[in-house]
Coordinates of C-alpha atoms and ligand atoms in Angstrom, one line a residue:
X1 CA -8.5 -6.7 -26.0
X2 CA -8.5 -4.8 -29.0
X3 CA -8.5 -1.4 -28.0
X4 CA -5.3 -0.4 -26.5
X5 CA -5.8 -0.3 -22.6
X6 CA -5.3 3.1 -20.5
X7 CA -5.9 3.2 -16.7
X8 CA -5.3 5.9 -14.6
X9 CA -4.6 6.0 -10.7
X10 CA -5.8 9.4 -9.6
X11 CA -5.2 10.2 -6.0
X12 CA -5.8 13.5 -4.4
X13 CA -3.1 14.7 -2.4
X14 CA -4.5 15.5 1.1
X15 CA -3.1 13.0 2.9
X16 CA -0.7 9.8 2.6
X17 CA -1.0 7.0 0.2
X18 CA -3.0 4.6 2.5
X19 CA -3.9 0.9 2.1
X20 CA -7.6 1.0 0.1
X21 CA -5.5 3.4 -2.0
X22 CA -2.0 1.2 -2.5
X23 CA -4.8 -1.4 -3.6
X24 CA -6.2 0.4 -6.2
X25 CA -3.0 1.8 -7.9
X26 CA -2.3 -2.0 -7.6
X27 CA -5.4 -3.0 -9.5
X28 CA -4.6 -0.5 -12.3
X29 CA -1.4 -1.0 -12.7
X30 CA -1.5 -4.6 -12.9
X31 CA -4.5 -4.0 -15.2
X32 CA -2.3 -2.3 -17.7
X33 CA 0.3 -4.4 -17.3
X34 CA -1.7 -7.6 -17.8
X35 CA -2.8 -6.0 -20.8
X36 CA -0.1 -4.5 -22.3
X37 CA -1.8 -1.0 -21.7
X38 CA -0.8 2.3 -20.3
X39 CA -0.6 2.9 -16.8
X40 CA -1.0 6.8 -16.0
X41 CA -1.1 8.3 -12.3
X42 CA -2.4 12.0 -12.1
X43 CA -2.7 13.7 -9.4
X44 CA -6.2 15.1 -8.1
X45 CA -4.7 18.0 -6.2
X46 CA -7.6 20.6 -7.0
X47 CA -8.8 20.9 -3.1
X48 CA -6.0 24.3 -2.2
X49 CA -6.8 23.7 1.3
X50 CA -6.1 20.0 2.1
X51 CA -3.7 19.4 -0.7
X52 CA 0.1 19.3 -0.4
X53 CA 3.1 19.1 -1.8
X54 CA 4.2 17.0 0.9
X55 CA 1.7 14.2 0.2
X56 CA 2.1 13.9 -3.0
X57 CA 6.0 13.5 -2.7
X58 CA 4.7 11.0 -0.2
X59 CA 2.5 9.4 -2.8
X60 CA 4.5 9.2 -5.1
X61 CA 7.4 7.6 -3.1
X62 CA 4.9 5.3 -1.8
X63 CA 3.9 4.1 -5.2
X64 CA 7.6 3.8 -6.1
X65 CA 8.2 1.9 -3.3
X66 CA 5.7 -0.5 -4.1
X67 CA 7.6 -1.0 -7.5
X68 CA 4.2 0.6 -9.3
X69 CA 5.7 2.2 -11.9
X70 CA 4.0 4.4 -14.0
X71 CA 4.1 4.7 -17.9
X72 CA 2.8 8.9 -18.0
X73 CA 2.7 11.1 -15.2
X74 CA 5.0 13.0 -12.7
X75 CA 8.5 12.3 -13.9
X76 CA 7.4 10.3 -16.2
X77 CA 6.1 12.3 -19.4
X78 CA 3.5 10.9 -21.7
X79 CA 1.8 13.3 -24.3
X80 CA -1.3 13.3 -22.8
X81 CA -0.3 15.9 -19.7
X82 CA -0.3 17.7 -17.7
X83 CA -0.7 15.8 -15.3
X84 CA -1.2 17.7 -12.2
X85 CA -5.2 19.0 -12.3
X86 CA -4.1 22.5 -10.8
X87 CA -2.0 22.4 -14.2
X88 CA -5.1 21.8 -16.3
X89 CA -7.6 24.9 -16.0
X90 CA -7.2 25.7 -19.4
X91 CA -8.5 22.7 -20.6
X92 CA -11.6 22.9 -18.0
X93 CA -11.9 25.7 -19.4
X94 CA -12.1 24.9 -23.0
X95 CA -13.9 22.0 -22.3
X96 CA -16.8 24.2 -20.3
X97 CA -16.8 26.4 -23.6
X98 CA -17.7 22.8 -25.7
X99 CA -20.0 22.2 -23.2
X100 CA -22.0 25.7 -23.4
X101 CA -21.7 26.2 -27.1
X102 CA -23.6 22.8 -27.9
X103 CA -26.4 23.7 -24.9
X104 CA -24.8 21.0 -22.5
X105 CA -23.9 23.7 -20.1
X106 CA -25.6 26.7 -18.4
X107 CA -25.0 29.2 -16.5
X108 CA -26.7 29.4 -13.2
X109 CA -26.9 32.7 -10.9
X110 CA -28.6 31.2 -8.0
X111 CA -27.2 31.9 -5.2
X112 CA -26.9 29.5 -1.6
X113 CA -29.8 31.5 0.3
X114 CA -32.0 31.1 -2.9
X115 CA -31.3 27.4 -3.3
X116 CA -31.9 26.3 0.4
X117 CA -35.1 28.4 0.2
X118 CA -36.1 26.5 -3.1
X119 CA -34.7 23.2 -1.5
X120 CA -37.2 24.6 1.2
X121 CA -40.0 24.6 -1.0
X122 CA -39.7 21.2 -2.1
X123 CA -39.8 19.8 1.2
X124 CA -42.9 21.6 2.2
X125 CA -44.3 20.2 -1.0
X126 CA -43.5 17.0 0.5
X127 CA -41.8 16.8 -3.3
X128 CA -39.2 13.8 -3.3
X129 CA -36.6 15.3 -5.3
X130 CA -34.6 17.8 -3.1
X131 CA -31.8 18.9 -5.7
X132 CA -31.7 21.3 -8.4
X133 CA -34.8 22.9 -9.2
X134 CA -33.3 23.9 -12.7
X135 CA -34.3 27.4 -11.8
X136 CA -31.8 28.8 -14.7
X137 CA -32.3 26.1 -17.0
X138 CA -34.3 27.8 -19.6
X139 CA -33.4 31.6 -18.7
X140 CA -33.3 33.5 -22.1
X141 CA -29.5 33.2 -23.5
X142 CA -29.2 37.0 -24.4
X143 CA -30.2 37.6 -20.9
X144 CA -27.8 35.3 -19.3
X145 CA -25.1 36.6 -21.3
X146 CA -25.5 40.0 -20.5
X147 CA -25.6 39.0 -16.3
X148 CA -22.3 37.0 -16.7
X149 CA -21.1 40.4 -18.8
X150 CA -22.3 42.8 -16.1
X151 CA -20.0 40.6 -13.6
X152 CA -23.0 38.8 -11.7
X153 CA -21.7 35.7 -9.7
X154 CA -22.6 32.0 -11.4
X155 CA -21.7 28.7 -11.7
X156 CA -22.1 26.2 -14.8
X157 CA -24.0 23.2 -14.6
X158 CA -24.7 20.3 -16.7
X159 CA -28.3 20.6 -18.8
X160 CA -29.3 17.0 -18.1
X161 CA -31.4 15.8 -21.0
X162 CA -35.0 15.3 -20.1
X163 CA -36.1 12.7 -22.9
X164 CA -32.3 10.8 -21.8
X165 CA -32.9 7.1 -21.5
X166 CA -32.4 6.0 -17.9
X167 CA -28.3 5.3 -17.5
X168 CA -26.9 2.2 -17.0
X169 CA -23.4 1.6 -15.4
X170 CA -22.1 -1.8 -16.2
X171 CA -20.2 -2.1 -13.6
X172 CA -17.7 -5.5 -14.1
X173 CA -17.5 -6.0 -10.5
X174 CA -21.0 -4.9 -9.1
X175 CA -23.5 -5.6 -12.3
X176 CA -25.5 -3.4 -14.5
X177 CA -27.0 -0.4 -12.0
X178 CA -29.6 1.5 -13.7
X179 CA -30.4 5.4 -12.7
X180 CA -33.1 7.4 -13.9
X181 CA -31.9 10.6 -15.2
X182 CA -34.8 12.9 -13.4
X183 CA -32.9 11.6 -9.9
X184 CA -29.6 13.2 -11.2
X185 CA -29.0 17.0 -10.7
X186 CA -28.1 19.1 -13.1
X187 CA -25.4 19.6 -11.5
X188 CA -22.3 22.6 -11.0
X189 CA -19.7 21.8 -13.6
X190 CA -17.4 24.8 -12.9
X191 CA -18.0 26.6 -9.5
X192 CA -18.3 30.7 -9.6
X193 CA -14.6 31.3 -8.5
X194 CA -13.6 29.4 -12.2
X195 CA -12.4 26.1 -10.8
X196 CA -14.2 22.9 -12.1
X197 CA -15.6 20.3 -9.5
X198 CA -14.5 16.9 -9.2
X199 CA -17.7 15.3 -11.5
X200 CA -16.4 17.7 -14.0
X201 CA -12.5 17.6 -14.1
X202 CA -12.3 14.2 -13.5
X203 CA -14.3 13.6 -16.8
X204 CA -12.7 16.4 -18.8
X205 CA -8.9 14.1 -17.9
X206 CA -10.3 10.5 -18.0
X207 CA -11.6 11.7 -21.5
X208 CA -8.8 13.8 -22.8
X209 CA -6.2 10.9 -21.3
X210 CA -8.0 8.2 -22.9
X211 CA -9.0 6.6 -20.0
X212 CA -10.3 3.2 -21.5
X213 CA -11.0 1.5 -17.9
X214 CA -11.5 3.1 -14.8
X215 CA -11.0 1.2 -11.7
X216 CA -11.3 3.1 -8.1
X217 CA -12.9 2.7 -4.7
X218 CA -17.0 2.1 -4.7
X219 CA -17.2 5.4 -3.1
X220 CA -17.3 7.2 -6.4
X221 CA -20.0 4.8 -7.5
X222 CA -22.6 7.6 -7.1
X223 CA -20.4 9.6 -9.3
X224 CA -20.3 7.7 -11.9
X225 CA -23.8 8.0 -13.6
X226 CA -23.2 11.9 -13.9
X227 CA -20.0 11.1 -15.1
X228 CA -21.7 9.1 -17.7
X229 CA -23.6 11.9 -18.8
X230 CA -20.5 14.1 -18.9
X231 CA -18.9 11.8 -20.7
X232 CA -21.7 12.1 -23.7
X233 CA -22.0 15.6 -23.4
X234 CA -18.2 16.8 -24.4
X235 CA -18.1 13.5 -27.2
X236 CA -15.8 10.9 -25.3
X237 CA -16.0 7.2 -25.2
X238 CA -17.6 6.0 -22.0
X239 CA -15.2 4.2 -20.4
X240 CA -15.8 0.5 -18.6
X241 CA -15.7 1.1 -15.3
X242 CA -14.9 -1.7 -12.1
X243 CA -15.8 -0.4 -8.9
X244 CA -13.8 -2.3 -5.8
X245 CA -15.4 -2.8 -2.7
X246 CA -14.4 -1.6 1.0
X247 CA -11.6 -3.1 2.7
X248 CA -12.9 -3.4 6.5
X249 CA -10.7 -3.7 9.4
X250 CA -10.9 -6.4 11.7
X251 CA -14.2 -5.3 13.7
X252 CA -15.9 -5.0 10.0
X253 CA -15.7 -1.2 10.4
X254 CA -14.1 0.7 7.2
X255 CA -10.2 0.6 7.4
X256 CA -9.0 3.5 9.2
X257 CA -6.8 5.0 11.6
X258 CA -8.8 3.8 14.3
X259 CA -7.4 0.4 13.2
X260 CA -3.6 1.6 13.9
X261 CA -1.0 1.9 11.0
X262 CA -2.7 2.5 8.0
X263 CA -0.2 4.2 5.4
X264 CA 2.4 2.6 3.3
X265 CA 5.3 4.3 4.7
X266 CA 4.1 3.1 7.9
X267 CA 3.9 -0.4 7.2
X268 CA 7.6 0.6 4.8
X269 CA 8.8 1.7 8.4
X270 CA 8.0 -1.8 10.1
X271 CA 9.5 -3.4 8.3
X272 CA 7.8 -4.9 5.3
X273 CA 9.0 -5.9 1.8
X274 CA 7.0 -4.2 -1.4
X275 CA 6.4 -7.5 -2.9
X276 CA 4.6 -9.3 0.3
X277 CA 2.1 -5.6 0.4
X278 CA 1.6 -5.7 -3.4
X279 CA 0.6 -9.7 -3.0
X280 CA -1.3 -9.5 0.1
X281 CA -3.2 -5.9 -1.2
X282 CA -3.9 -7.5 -4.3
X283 CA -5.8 -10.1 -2.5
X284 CA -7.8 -8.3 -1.1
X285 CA -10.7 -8.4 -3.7
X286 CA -8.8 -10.4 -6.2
X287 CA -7.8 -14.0 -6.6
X288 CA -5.5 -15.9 -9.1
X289 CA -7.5 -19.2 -8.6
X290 CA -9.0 -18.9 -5.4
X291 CA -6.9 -20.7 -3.4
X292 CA -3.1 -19.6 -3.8
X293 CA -1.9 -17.1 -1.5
X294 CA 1.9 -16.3 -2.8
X295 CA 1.5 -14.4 -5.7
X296 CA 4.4 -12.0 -6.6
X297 CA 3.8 -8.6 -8.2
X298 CA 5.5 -10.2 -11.5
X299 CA 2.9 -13.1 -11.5
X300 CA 0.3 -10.2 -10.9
X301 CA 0.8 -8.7 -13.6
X302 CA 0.6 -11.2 -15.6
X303 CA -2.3 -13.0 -14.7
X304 CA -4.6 -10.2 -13.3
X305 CA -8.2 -9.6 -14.7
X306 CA -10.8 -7.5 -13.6
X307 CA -13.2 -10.4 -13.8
X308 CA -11.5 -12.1 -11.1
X309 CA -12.3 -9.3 -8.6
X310 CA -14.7 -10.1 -6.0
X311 CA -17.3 -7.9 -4.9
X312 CA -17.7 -8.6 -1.1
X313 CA -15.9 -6.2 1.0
X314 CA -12.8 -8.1 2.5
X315 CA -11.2 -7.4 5.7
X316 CA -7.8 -6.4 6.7
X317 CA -5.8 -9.3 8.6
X318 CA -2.3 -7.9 9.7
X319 CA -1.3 -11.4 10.9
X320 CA -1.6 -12.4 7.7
X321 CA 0.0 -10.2 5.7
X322 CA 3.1 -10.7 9.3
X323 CA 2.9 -14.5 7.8
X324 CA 3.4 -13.5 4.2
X325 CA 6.0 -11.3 4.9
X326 CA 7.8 -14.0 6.5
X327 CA 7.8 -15.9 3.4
X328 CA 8.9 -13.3 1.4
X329 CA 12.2 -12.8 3.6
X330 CA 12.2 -16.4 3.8
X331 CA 12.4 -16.9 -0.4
X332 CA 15.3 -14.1 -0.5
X333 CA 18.7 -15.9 -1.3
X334 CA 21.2 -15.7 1.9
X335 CA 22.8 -13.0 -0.3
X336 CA 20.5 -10.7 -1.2
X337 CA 18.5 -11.1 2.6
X338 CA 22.3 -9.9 3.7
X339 CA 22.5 -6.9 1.1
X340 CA 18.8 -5.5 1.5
X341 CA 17.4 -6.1 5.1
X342 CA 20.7 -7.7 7.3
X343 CA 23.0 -5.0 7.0
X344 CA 21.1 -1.9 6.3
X345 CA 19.2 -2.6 9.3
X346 CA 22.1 -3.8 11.5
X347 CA 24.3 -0.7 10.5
X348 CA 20.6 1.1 11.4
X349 CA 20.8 0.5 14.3
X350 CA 24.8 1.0 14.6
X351 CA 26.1 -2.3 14.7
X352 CA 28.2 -2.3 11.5
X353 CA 29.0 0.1 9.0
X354 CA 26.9 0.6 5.7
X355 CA 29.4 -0.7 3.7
X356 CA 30.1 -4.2 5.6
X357 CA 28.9 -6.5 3.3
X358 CA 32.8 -6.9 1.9
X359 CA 33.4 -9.7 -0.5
X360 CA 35.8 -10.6 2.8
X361 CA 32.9 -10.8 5.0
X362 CA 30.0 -11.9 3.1
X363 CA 30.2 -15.8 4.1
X364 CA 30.1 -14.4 7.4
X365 CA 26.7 -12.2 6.5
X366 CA 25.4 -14.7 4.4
X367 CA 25.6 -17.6 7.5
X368 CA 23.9 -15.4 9.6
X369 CA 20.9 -14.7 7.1
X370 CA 20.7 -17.8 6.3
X371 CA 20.0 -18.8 10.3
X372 CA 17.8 -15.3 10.5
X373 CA 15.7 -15.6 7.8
X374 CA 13.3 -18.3 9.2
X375 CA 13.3 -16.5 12.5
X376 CA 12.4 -13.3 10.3
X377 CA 8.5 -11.6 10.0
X378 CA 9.4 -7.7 10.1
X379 CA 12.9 -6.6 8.7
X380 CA 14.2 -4.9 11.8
X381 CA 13.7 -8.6 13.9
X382 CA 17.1 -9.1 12.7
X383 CA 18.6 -6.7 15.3
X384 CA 18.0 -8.0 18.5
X385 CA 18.4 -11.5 17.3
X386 CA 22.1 -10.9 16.2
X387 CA 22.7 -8.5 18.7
X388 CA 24.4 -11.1 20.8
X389 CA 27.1 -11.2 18.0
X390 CA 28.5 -7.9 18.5
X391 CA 29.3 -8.1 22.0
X392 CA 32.7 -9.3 21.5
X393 CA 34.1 -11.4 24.7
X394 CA 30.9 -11.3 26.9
X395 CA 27.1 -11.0 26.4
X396 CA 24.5 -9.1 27.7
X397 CA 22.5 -11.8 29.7
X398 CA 18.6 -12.0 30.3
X399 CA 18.1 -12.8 33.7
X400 CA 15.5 -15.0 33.3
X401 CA 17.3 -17.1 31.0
X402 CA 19.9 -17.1 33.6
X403 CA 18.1 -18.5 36.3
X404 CA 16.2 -20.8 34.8
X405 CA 19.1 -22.0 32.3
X406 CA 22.4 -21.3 34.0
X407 CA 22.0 -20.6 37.5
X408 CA 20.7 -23.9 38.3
X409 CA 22.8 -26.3 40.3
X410 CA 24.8 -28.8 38.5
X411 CA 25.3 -26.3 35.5
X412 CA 29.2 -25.5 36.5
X413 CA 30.4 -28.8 35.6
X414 CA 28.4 -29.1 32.4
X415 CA 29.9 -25.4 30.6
X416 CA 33.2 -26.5 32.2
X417 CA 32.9 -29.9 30.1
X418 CA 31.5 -28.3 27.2
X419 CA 34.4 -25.7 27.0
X420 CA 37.1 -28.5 27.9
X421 CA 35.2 -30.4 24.6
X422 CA 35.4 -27.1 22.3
X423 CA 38.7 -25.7 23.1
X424 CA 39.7 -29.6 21.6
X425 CA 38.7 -27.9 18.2
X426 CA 41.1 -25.6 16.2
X427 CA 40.7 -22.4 14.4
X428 CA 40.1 -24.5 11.2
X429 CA 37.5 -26.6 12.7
X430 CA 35.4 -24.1 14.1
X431 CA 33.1 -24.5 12.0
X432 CA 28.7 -25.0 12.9
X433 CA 28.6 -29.2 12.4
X434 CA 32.1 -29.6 14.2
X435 CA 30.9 -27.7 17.1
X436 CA 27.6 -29.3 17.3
X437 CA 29.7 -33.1 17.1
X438 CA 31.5 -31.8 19.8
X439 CA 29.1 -31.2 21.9
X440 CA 26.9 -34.1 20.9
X441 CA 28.1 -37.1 23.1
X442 CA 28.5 -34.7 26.3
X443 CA 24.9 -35.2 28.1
X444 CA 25.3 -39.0 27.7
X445 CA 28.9 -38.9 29.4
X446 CA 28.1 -36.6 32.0
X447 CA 24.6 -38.4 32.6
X448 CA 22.7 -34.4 32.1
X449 CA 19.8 -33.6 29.9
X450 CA 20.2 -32.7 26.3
X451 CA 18.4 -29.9 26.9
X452 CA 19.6 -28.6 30.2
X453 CA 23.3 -29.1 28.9
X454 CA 22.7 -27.5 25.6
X455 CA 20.4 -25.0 26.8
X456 CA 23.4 -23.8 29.5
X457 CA 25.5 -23.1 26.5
X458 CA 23.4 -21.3 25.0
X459 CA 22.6 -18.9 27.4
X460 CA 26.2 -18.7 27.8
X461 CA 26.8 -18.0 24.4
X462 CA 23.8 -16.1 23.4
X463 CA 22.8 -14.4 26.4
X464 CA 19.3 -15.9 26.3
X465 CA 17.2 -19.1 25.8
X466 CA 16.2 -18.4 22.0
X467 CA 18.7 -17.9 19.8
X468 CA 19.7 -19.1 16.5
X469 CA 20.8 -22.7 16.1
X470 CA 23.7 -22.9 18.6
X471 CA 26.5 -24.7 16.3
X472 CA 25.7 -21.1 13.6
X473 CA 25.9 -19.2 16.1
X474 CA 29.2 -19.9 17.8
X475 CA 30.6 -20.3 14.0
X476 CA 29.3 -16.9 14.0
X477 CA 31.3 -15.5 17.2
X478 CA 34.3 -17.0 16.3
X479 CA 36.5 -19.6 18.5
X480 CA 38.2 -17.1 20.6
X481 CA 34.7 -15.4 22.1
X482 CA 32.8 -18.7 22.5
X483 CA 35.4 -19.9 24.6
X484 CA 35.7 -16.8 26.1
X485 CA 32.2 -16.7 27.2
X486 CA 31.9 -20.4 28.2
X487 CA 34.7 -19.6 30.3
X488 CA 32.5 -16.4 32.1
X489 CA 29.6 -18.3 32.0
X490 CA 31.3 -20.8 34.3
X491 CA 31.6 -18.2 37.2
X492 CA 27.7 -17.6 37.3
X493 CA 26.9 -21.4 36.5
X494 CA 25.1 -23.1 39.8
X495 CA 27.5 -25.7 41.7
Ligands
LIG1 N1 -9.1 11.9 -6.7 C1 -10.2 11.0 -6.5 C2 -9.9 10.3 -5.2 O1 -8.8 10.3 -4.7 C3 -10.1 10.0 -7.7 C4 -11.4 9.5 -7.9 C5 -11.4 8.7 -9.2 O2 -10.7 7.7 -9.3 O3 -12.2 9.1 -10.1 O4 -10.9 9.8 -4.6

């Protein structure tokens, strides 16, 4: 790549950073980092009504969370700002004043009733082309000027070159499209109350900012041949443009609420790590080879291309991104599963303080994460399967493991044997492998199933048939409140 690579994500703020979005700030980012290029995020907020500040702090906490950091933009800097569009009137502005000076731009005092009525016309005509009838195009400039001086309501549109040879987008994921320019509008630039649309402001920033790629949803694919000719009028570069394709929810429908969860926070707030989103997003549309699924956002990034990008539509599958998740929690060392998803969540949810993770009682953390993290898909799973840790001398017990585990008859004398076979082990030998070797030999000697015996003690222990490995799991209640609860376990056992 020779020329220096700029890419911009460019949401507008009226409403949460959602998936299709998260995907293309991925796209862009990765881009520029793949690239060694500039990654910039502006924010779109030029709709007053629907935009908010509390989106984009949501936006931008979203992104964050992701770990898509951006090079220029809010809190960032960068030379090329601002970088708020609200922020950038002036420079609509002064771009409009290009635009008029060199003809590109005119003004245009229509007003709605007159425009439906020539829209009207056409019709009746049975004319094809219902836009613009470029009723102000060629109104006498003196004339025009001294309307706009005498205060007469107008917007400014684009003078679309007639003899303009038709536009081509290369697109790199969809192909060349070609448009002919008598299909596009001359359209409003800069509506009468001053404020630019979105054809026009978006140009004005992608040109200032350099913009050498622009990579967004193929919803703006319509926009993008009167972007084009934007892009000629006021001098800039056209930039290469990659249009990504729909990602559909599970009944092929677009992804939307209707499909349930559908913001990053959300999906934050269930309990999923940044780096399985970012790999599981990013494949949907892109691939490194085809065939690998784990891809972390560092391997992203190095390895993306826009080439790569398909340009089907691909569909949402949550239990796929459940399964990647699970690897992701999986891959963590014990010690960092303990520090970032064991103990915040378990102090969440009031179970130990914030600041448990003590050099004193980090083996202790570190054995349980290291049972939990197989058992793990969403982040908060940990709670209710270590619950049965924190319940001291007895356990909560789920009746149905009860009955079907401990309540059965014959069950007394195999927890009584089992106890009579652990309290044999000391403090120092309570560890997993001596408990388990403890218990080993008892079904044979006592003529019981491996599974009934071992199945009683676990319910005992754990409160219910599916707990971590058993020998972890008394290691992890200690000697004194596994014998303890073998020991209560023994008065609901069946004779
Ligand atoms: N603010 C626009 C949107 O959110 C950005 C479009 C673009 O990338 O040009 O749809």
């Amino acid at each position: 790549m020779t020329d220096k690579v700029r890419v911009r994500f460019a949401p507008s703020p009226t409403g949460r950073l959602h998936l299709g979005g998260a995907r293309t700030a991925i796209y862009n980012w990765a881009f520029a980092r793949a690239n060694g290029g500039t990654f910039v995020l502006r924010i779109d907020d030029t709709d007053p009504e629907r935009s908010t500040q509390e989106n984009t702090d949501q936006i931008l906490r979203s992104l964050t969370w992701l770990g898509l950091d951006w090079d220029e933009g809010p809190g960032a800097g960068g030379d090329r700002g601002p970088y708020f569009q609200t922020q950038r009137a002036d420079h609509y502005r002064a771009a409009l004043r290009r635009l008029a000076e060199t003809g590109h731009a005119y003004p245009c005092f229509c007003t709605p009733e007159e425009l439906e009525a020539a829209r009207e016309q056409a019709r009746a005509r049975g004319d094809s082309f219902l836009g613009y009838q470029r009723t102000c195009r060629d109104l006498d400039p003196d004339v025009a000027r001294a309307r706009i001086e005498a205060g007469e309501p107008h917007v400014w549109r684009l003078r679309v070159p007639d003899d303009h040879e038709p536009v081509v987008v290369h697109d790199i994921v969809h192909g060349d499209a070609v448009f002919d320019v008598h299909e596009l509008d001359d359209m409003v630039l800069m509506r009468s109350d001053g404020t630019p649309t979105y054809n026009f402001a978006t140009v004005v920033d992608d040109g200032e900012m350099g913009i050498t790629h622009i990579i967004r949803g193929d919803d703006h694919l319509s926009n993008t041949p009167r972007q084009i000719l934007v892009f000629e009028a006021l001098g800039f570069p056209v930039p290469a443009f990659a249009h990504l394709s729909m990602i559909l929810g599970p009944d092929g429908k677009k992804l939307s609420k209707r499909h349930g969860a559908t913001s990053v926070e959300e999906y934050r707030d269930r309990g999923y790590l940044p780096e399985a989103m970012v790999n599981y997003l990013a494949l949907l549309g892109w691939s490194l080879d085809g065939q690998t699924t784990i891809v972390p956002p560092e391997q992203i990034c190095r390895t993306f291309s826009l080439e790569r990008i398909s340009k089907n539509p691909s569909v949402f599958d949550e239990k796929k991104l459940e399964w990647m998740n699970g690897e992701y929690l999986n891959a963590m060392s014990d010690e960092r599963f303990s520090r970032e998803v064991l103990v915040p969540q378990l102090a969440a949810a009031g179970l130990v303080g914030r600041d448990a993770y003590t050099p004193e009682r980090a083996a202790w953390f570190d054995l349980l994460s290291s049972v939990l993290k197989p058992r793990t898909t969403h982040t908060g799973d940990v709670v209710e399967k270590a619950r049965f840790l924190f319940e001291g001398a007895t356990v909560t017990f789920d009746e149905k493991s009860v009955e079907k585990n401990l309540a059965k008859p014959g069950t007394r004398a195999l927890v009584a044997a089992a106890r009579a076979a652990l309290e044999a082990l000391g403090e120092g030998d309570w560890v997993a492998e001596r408990i388990d070797g403890a218990l080993e030999p008892l079904p044979e000697r006592l003529g019981a199933s491996k599974r009934k015996l071992f199945q009683a003690v676990r319910v005992a222990e754990c409160g219910n048939q599916v707990s971590p490995p058993l020998g972890e799991s008394m290691q992890l209640l200690g000697r004194e409140n596994s014998l303890a609860r073998l020991t209560a376990a023994e008065e609901i056992a069946g004779e």
